[in-house]
Coordinates of C-alpha atoms in Angstrom, one line a residue:
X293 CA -24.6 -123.8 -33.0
X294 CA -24.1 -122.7 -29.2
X295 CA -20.9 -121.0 -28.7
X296 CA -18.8 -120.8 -25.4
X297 CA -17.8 -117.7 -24.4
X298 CA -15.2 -116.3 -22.1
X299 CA -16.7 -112.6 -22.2
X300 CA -19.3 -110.6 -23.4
X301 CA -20.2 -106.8 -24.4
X302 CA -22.8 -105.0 -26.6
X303 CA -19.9 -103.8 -28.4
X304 CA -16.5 -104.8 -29.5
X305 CA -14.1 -102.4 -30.7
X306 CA -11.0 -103.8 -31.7
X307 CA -8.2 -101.8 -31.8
X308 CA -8.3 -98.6 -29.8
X309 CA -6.3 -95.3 -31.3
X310 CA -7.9 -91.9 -32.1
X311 CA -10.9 -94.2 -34.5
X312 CA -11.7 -97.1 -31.8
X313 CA -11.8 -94.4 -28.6
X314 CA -14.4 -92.4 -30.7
X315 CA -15.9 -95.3 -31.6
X316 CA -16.4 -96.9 -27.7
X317 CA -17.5 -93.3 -26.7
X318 CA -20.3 -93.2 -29.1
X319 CA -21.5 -96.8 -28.3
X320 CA -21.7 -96.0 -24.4
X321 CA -23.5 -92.6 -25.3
X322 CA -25.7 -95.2 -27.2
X323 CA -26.5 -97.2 -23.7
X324 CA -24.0 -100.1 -25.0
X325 CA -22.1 -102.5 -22.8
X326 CA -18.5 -102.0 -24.6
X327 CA -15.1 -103.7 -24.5
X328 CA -12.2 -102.8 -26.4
X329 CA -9.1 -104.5 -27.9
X330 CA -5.9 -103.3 -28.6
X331 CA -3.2 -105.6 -29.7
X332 CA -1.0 -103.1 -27.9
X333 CA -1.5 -100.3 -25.4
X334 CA -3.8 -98.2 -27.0
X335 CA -3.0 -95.5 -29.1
X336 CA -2.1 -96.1 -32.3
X337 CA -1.0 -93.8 -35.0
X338 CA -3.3 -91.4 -33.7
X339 CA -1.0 -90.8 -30.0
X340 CA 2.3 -90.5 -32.1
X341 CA 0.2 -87.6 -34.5
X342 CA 0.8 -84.5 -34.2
X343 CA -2.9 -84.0 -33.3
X344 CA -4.2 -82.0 -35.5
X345 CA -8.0 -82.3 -36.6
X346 CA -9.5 -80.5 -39.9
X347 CA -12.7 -79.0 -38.7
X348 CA -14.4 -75.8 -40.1
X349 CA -17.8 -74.5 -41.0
X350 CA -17.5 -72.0 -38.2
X351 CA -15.7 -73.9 -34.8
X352 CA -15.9 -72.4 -31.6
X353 CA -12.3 -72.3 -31.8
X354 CA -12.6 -70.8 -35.3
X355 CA -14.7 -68.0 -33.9
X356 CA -13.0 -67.2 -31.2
X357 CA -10.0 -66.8 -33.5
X358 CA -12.1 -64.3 -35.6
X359 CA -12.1 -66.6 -38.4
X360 CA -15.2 -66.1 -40.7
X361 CA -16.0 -69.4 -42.2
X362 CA -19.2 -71.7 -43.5
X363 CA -20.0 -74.8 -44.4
X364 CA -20.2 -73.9 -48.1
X365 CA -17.2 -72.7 -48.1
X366 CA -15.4 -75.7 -46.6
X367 CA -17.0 -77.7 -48.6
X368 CA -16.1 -76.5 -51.6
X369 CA -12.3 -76.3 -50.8
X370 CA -13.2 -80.1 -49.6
X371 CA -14.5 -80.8 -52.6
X372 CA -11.5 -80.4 -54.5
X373 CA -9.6 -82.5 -51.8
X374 CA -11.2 -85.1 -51.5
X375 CA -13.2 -85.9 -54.9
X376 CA -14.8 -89.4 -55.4
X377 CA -13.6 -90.8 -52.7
X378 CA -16.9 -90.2 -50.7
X379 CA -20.0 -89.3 -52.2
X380 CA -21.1 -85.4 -51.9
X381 CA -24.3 -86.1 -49.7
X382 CA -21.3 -87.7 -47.0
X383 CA -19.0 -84.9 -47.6
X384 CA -21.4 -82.3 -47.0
X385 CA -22.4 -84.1 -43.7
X386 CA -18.8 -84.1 -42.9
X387 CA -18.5 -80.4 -42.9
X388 CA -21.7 -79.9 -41.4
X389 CA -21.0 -81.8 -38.1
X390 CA -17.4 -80.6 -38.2
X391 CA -18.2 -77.4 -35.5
X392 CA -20.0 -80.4 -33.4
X393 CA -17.5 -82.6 -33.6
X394 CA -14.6 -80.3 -32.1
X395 CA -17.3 -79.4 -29.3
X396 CA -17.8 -83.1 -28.7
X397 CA -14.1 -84.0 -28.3
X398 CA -13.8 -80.8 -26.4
X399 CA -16.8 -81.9 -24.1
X400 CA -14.5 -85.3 -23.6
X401 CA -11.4 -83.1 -22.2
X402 CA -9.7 -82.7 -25.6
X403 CA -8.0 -79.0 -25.6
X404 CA -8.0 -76.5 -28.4
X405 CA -6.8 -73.5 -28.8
X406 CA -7.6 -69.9 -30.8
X407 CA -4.0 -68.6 -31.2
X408 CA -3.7 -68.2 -35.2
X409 CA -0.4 -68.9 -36.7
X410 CA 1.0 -66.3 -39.0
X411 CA 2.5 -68.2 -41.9
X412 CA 2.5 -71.0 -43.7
X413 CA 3.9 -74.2 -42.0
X414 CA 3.8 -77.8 -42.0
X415 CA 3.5 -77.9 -38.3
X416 CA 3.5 -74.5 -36.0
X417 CA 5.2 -73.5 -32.9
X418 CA 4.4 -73.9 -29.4
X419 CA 3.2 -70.4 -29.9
X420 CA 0.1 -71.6 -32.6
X421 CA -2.8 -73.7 -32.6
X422 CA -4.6 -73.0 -35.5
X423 CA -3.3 -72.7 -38.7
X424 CA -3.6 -73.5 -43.0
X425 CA -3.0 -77.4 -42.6
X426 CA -4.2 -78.2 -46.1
X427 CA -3.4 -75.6 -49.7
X428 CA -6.7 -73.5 -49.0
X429 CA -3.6 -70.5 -49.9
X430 CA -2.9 -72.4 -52.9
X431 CA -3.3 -72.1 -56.5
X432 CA -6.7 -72.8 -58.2
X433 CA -8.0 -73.3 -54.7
X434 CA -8.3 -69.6 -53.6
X435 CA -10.4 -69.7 -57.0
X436 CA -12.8 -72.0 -55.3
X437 CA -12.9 -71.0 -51.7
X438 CA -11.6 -68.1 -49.5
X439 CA -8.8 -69.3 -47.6
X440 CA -9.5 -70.5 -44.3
X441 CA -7.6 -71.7 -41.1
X442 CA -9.1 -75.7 -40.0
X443 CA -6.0 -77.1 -38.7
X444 CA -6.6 -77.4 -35.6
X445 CA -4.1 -78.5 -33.0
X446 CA -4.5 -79.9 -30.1
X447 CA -2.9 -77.3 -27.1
X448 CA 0.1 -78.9 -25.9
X449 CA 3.7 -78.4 -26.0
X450 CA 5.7 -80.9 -28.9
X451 CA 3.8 -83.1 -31.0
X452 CA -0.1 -82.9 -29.5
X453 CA -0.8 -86.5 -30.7
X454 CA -1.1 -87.3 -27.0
X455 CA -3.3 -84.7 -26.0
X456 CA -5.7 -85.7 -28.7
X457 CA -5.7 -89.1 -27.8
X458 CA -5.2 -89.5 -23.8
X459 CA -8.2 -87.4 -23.3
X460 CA -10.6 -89.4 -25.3
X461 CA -8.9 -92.2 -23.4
X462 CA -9.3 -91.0 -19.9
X463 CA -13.1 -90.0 -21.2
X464 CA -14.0 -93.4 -22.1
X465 CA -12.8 -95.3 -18.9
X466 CA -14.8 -92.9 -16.9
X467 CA -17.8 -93.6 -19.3
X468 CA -17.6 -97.3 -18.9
X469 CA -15.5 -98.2 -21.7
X470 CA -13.8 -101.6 -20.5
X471 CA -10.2 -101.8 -22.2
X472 CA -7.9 -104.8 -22.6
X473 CA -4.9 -104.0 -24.0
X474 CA -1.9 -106.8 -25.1
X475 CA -4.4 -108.4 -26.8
X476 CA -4.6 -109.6 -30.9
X477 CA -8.1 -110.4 -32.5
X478 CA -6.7 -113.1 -35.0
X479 CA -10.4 -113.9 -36.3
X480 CA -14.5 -112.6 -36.6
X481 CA -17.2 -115.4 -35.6
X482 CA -19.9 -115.8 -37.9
X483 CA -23.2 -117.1 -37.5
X484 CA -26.0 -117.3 -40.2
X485 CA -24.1 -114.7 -42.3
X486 CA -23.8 -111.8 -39.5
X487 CA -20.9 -111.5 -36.8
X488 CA -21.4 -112.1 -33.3
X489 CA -18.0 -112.1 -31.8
X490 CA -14.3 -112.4 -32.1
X491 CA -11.4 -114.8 -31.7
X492 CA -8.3 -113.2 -29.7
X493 CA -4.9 -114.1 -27.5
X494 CA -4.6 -112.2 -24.5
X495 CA -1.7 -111.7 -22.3
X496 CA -4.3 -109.9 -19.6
X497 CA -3.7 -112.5 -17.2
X498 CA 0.1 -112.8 -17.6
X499 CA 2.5 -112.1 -15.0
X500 CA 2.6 -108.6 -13.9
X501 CA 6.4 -108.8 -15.2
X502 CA 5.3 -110.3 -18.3
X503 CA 3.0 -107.0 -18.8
X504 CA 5.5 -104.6 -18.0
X505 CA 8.0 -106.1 -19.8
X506 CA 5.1 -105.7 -23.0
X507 CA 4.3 -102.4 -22.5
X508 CA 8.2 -101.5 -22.1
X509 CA 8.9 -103.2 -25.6
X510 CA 5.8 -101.9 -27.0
X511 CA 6.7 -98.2 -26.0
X512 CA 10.2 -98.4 -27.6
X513 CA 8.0 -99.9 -31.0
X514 CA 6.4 -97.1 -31.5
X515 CA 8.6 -94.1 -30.6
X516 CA 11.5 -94.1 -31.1
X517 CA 10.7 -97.3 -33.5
X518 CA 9.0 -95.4 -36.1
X519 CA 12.2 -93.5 -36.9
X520 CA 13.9 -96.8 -37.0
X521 CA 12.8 -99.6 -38.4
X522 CA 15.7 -102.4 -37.3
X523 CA 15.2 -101.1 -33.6
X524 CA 11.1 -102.0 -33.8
X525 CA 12.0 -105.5 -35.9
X526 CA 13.7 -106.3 -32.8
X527 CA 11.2 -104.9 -30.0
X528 CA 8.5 -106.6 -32.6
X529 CA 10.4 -110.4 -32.5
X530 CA 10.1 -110.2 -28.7
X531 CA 6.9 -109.0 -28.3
X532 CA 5.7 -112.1 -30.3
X533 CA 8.1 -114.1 -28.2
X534 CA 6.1 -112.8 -25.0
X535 CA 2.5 -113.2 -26.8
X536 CA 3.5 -117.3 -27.9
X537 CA 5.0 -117.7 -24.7
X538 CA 1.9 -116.0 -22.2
X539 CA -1.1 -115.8 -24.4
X540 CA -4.3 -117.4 -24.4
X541 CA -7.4 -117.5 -26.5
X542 CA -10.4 -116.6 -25.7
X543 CA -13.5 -115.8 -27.1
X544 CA -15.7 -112.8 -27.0
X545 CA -19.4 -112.3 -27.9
X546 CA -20.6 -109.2 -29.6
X547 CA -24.7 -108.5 -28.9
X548 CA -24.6 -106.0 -31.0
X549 CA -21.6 -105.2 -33.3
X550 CA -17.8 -105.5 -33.9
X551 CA -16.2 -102.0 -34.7
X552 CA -12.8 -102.7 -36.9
X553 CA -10.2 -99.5 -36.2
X554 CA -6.7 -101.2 -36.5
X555 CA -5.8 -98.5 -38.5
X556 CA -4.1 -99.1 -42.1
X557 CA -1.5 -101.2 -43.8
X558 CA 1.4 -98.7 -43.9
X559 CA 4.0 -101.0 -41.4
X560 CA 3.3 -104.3 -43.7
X561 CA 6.0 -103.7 -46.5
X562 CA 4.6 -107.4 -48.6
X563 CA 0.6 -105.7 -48.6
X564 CA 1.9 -102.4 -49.9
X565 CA 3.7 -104.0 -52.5
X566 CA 0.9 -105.6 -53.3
X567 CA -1.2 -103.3 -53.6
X568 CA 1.1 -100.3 -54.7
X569 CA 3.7 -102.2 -56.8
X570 CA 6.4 -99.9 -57.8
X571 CA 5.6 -97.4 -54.8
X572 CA 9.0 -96.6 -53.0
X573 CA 7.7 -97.8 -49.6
X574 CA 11.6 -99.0 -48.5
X575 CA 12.9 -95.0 -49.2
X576 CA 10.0 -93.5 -46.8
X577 CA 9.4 -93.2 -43.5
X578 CA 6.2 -95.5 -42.5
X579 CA 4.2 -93.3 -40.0
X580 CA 2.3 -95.4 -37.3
X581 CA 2.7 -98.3 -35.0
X582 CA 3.5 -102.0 -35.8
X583 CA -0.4 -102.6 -35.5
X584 CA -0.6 -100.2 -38.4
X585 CA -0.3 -103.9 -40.6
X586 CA -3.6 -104.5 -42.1
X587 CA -5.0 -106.9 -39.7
X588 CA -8.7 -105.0 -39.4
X589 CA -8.3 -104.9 -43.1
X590 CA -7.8 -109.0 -43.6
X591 CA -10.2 -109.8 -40.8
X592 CA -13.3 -107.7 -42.7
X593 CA -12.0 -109.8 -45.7
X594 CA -12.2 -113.0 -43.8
X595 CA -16.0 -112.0 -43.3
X596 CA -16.4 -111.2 -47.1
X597 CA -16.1 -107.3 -47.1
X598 CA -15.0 -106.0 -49.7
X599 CA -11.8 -103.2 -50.1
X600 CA -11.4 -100.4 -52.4
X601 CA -8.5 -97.7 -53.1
X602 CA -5.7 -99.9 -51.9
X603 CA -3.4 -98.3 -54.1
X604 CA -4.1 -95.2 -52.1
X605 CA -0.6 -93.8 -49.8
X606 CA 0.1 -90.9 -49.6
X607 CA 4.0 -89.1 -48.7
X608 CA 4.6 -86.0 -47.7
X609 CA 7.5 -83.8 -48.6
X610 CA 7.2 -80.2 -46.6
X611 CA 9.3 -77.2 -47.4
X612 CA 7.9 -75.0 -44.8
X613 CA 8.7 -73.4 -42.3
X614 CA 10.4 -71.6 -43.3
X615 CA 7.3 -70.0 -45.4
X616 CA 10.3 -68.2 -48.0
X617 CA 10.7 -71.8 -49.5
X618 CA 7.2 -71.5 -51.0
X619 CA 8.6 -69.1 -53.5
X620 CA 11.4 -71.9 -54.3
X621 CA 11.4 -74.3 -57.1
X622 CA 10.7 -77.3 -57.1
X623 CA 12.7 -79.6 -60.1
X624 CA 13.3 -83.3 -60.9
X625 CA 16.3 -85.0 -62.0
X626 CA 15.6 -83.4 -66.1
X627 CA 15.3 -79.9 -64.6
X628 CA 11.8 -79.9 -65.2
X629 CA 9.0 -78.3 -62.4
X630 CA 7.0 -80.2 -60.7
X631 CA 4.3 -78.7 -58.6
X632 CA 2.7 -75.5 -57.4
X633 CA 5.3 -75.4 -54.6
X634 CA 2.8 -73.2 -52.0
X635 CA 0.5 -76.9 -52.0
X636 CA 0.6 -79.1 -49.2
X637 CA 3.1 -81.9 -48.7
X638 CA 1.5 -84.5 -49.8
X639 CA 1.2 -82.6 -53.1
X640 CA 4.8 -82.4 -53.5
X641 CA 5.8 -86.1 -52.3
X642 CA 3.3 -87.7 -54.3
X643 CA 5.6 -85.6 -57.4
X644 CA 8.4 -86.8 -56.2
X645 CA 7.2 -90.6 -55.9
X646 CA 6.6 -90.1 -59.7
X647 CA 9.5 -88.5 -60.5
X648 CA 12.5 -90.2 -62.2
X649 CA 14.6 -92.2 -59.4
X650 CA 12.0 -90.1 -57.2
X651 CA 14.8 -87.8 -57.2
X652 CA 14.3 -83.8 -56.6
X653 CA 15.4 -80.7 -55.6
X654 CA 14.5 -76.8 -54.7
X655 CA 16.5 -74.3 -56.6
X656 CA 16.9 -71.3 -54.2
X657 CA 18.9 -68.4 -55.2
X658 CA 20.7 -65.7 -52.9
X659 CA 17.8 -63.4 -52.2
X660 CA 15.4 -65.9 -51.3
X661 CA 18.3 -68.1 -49.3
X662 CA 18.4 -65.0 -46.5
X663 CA 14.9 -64.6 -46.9
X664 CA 14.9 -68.1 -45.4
X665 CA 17.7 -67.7 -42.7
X666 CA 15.9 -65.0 -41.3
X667 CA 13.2 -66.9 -40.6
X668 CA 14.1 -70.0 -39.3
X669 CA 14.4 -69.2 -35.3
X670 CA 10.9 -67.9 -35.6
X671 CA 9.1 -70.2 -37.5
X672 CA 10.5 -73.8 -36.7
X673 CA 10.3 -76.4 -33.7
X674 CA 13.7 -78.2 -33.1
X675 CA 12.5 -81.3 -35.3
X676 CA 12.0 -79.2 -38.1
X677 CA 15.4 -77.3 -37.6
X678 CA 16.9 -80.4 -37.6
X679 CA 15.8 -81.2 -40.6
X680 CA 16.4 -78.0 -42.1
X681 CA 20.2 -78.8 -41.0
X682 CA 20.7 -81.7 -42.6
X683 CA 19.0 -80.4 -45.8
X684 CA 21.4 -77.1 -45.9
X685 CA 24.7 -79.0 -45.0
X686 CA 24.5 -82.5 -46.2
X687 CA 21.8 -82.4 -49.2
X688 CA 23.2 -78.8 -50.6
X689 CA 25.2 -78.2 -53.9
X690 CA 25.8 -74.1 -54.6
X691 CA 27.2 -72.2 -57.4
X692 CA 27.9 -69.2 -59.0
X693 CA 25.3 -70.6 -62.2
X694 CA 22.1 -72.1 -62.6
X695 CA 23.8 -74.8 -64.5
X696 CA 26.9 -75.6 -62.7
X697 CA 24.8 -75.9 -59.4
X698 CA 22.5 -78.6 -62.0
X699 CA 25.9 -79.8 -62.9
X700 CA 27.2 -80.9 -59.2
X701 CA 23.7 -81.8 -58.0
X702 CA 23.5 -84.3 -61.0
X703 CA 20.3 -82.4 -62.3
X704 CA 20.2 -81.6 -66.1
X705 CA 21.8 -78.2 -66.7
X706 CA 20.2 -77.3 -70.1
X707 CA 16.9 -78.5 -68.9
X708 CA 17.1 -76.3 -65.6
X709 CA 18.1 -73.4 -67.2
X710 CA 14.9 -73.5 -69.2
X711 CA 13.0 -74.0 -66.6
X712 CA 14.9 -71.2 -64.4
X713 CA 14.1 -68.8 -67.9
X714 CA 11.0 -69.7 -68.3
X715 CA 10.1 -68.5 -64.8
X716 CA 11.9 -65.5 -64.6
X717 CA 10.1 -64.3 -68.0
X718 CA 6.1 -65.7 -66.4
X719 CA 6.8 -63.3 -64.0
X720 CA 8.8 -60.5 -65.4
X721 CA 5.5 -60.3 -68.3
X722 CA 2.8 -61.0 -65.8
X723 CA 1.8 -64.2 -67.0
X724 CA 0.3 -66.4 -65.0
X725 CA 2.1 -69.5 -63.2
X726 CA 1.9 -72.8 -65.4
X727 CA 0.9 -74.6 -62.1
X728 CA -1.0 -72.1 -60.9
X729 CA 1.4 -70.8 -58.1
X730 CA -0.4 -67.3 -56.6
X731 CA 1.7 -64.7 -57.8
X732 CA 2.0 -63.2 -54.3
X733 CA 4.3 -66.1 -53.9
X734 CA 6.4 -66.1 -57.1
X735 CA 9.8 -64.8 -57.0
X736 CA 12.1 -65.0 -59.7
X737 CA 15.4 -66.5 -59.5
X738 CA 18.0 -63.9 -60.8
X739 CA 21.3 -63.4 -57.9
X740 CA 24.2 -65.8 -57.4
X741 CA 24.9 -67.9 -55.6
X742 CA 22.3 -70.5 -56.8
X743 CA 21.5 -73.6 -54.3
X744 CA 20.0 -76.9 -55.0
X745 CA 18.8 -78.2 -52.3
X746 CA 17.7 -82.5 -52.7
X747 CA 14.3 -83.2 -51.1
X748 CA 14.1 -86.5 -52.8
X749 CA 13.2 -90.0 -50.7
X750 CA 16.4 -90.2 -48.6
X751 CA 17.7 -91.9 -45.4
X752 CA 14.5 -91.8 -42.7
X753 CA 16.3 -90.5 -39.9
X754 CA 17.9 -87.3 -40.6
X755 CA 15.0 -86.5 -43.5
X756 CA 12.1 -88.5 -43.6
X757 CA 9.6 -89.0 -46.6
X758 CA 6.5 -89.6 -43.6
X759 CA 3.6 -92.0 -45.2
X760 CA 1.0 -93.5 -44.9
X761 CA -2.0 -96.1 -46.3
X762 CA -5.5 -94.6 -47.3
X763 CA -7.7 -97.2 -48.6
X764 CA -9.1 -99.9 -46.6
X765 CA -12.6 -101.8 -46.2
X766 CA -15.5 -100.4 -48.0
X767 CA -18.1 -99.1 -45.9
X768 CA -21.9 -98.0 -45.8
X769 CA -21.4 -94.1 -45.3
X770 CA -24.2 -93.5 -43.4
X771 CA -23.6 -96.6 -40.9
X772 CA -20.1 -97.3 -41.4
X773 CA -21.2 -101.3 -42.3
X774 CA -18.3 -103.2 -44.4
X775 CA -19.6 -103.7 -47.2
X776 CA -19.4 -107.2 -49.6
X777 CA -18.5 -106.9 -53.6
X778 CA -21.9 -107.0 -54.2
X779 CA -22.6 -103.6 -52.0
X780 CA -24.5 -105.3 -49.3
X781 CA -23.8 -105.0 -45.6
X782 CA -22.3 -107.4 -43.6
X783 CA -24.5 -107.5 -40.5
X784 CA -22.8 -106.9 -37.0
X785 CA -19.2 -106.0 -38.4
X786 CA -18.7 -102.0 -38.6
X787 CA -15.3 -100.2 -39.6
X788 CA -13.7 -97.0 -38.9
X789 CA -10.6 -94.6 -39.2
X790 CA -7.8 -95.7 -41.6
X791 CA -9.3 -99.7 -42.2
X792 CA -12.1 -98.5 -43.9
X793 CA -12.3 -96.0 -46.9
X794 CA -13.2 -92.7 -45.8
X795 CA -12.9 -89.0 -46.4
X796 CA -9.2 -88.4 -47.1
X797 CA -9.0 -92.4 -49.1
X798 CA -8.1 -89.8 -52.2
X799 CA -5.7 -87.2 -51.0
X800 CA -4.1 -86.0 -47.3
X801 CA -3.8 -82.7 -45.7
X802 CA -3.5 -82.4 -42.2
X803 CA -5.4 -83.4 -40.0
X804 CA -8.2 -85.0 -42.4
X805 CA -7.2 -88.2 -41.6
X806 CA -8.0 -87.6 -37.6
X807 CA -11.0 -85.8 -38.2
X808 CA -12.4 -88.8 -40.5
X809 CA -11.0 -91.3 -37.4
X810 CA -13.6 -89.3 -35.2
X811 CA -16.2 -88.5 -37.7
X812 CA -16.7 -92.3 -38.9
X813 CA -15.5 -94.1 -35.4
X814 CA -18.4 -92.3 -34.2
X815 CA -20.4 -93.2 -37.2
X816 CA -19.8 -96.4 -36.7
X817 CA -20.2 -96.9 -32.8
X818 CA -23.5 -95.7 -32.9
X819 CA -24.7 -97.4 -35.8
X820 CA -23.7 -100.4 -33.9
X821 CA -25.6 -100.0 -31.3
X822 CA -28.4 -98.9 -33.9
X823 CA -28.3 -102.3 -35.5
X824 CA -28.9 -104.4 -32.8
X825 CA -31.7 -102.6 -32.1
X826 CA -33.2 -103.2 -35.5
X827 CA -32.2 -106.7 -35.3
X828 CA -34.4 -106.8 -31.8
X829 CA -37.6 -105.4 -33.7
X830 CA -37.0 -107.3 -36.4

């Protein structure tokens, strides 16, 4: 049936953080005509990152760092990372296009930087912009891959989210890329089983009050709302009281696709339940924006795509910087281990989220506890030192024994101990670490004064347990297409970044999630174009 539209574009992108911009700068490199949509200002999760993308294979920025590394070789670390959740011909093509993929974002004003970071960290200095983001220095991966630095930070002082992001979005308006922010796509338009537009509400032509007042309210949402969930309830009730109040609808025709990057479902407590019953989403910190709700992901459904590894979250739990807590231990509520401490975050949270009461602790002991405090000025940034103050003077319990420290922590003494023993003797014979710890970061825990320090879920402002969604809308990996139950492709309707499954949908480290948000937004914009093209011949 004829439609009436208010606007038209080759391309729709609708949202536009690190997945969408990628997406729109691919689509205009294709020749297309392409709007994007964002509910808010643009963004997303991706400006309030720390900007760090996983890229390897041999970087420019790797080389210039002196860092020897292949494709084979991040692929297999990669491999054992990421698993099924992609199949081994997209994997492969992941790492091969990684070194193109940092030149392309450095090509659209995205900086990088050589400067190798030293030691092991969650998140490096000002001084550092390349560093281990995943557990390549771990246990049983060493076995499988030399160790190699790919986290790659964007150069800027703080948290580089923003220098990842306002780059790409600087790049795309002077490519073309027309942007309308302050506006919600609340439905696809179908026609003869392929989309051809979208249904929004648009506050574009508000008062220019009305818009600053949005982008004001917005602002405070996402930073400093994502440490505090009441405070973005409330900028979140008044930002819908400005959308009922000075929206309209409108209608938008896609010629050739619709690109879905909304990101995931983290900031939408009732879908995680759903989908992750029992997962302690209340006790973590929920790392992205309020768009972060699953609205990409219930649109593609609306269209009859299909979703897969919605169970998927991942929580992270860092103990470095400083690097001396990799030698600590790492015990739940029973006294029992729980991880190769040296892994990644993710590694230990997703222990802890298992763990009884996801309660835990790291048993330090004297030695290793001024190991620590000398390290601390040089190796933290002042969020991590806050942090670290509120973990040594509020979740702290010391004593002159192993047990009685279990005792006042409320851990089980007699299970500690065994674990503390069992240790001490692995290392005093030369046995090899149950979990597979390197031994050139075991230490054994012999001097008084013992300290337990609780790294379990706590309050989200003073020690957050960050998280976020990984599953999402299953795609076509080598177009990016949302897919139906039956596995074929929906025609016209694309999806990218954290709403669609991708390369980290089975485990986190750094940066992976950004590096998939470029590697499939790009995917996807061109593909878009692609099919339209194909629909022409046809």
């Amino acid at each position: 049936m004829a439609q009436d539209w208010d606007t038209t574009a080759d391309v729709v992108v609708v949202g536009f953080g690190g997945a969408g911009a990628a997406a729109a700068l691919a689509a205009r490199e294709a020749g297309a005509d392409v709007l994007a949509l964002d509910r808010y200002l643009g963004g997303g999760a991706t400006n309030l990152s720390g900007g760090i993308v996983y890229a390897g294979g041999g970087t420019r920025i790797q080389r210039a760092a002196g860092v020897d590394d292949d494709v084979e070789n991040m692929l297999a670390y990669l491999r054992l990372e990421v698993g099924d959740a992609v199949s081994e011909e997209t994997l492969r093509r992941f790492c091969e296009q990684s070194p193109a993929m940092i030149d392309w974002l450095m090509d659209h004003g995205v900086p990088f930087d050589p400067s190798l970071c030293p030691f092991k960290t969650s998140y490096p200095t000002d001084d550092y912009y390349l560093y281990f983001s995943g557990s390549e220095n771990s246990g049983g991966f060493r076995e499988a891959a030399a160790p190699r630095q790919r986290g790659h930070r964007a150069h800027g002082p703080g948290v580089s989210g923003k220098k990842l992001y306002g780059p790409l979005a600087a790049s795309a308006a002077a490519h073309g890329v027309r942007v309308c922010t302050g506006t919600r796509v609340t439905g696809l338009i179908v026609e003869d089983g392929r989309v051809v537009g979208v249904e929004a509400r648009t506050i574009e032509n508000a008062p220019a009050a009305v818009r600053r007042r949005f982008a004001v309210l917005t602002r405070i949402s996402a930073k400093p709302g994502v440490y505090h969930q009441g405070l973005r309830a409330t900028m979140q009730r008044l930002l819908d009281r400005i959308e009922r109040r000075h929206g309209r609808p409108i209608r938008i025709r896609a010629r050739s696709g619709v690109v879905l990057s909304t990101g995931g479902f983290i900031a939408n407590g009732a879908m995680v339940g759903e989908h992750a019953p029992g997962y302690p989403w209340s006790q973590g910190l929920p790392l992205g924006t309020a768009g972060d709700d699953g609205s990409g992901i219930r649109l593609g459904v609306s269209a009859g795509g299909a979703t897969d590894r919605m169970d998927s979250l991942s929580n992270w739990r860092f103990i470095a910087p400083p690097s001396g807590y990799l030698g600590a231990l790492a015990v739940d509520a029973d006294g029992h281990r729980m991880v190769d401490e040296s892994r990644y975050g993710a590694a230990l949270g997703a222990a802890i989220a298992d763990a009884p009461g996801h309660r835990a602790w790291l048993l330090v002991d004297a030695d290793l506890a001024a190991r620590v405090r000398a390290q601390i000025g040089e190796q933290t940034v002042w969020f991590q030192r806050l942090q670290l103050e509120r973990l040594l003077r509020i979740g702290s319990v010391s004593a002159p024994t192993v047990e009685e420290a279990a005792r006042r922590a409320g851990v089980d003494p007699a299970g500690l101990r065994r674990t503390v023993d069992a240790h001490n003797e692995a290392i005093a014979q030369g046995l090899p670490d149950p979990f597979g710890k390197p031994d050139d970061l075991r230490l054994p825990a012999t001097k008084a004064p013992f300290t337990l320090l609780d790294i379990s879920f706590t309050d989200r402002m003073t020690y957050p347990m960050p998280m976020l969604t990984l599953g999402g809308l299953a795609v076509d990996e080598d177009s990016g297409a949302v897919r139906t139950n039956a596995g074929t492709a929906i025609p016209g309707l694309f999806a990218a970044g954290r709403t669609a499954v991708g390369i980290c949908s089975n485990s986190y480290v750094s940066g992976l999630s950004l590096a998939d948000c470029i590697f499939s937004g790009r995917r996807a914009g061109a593909a878009a174009v692609a099919s339209s093209d194909a629909l022409d011949e046809a």
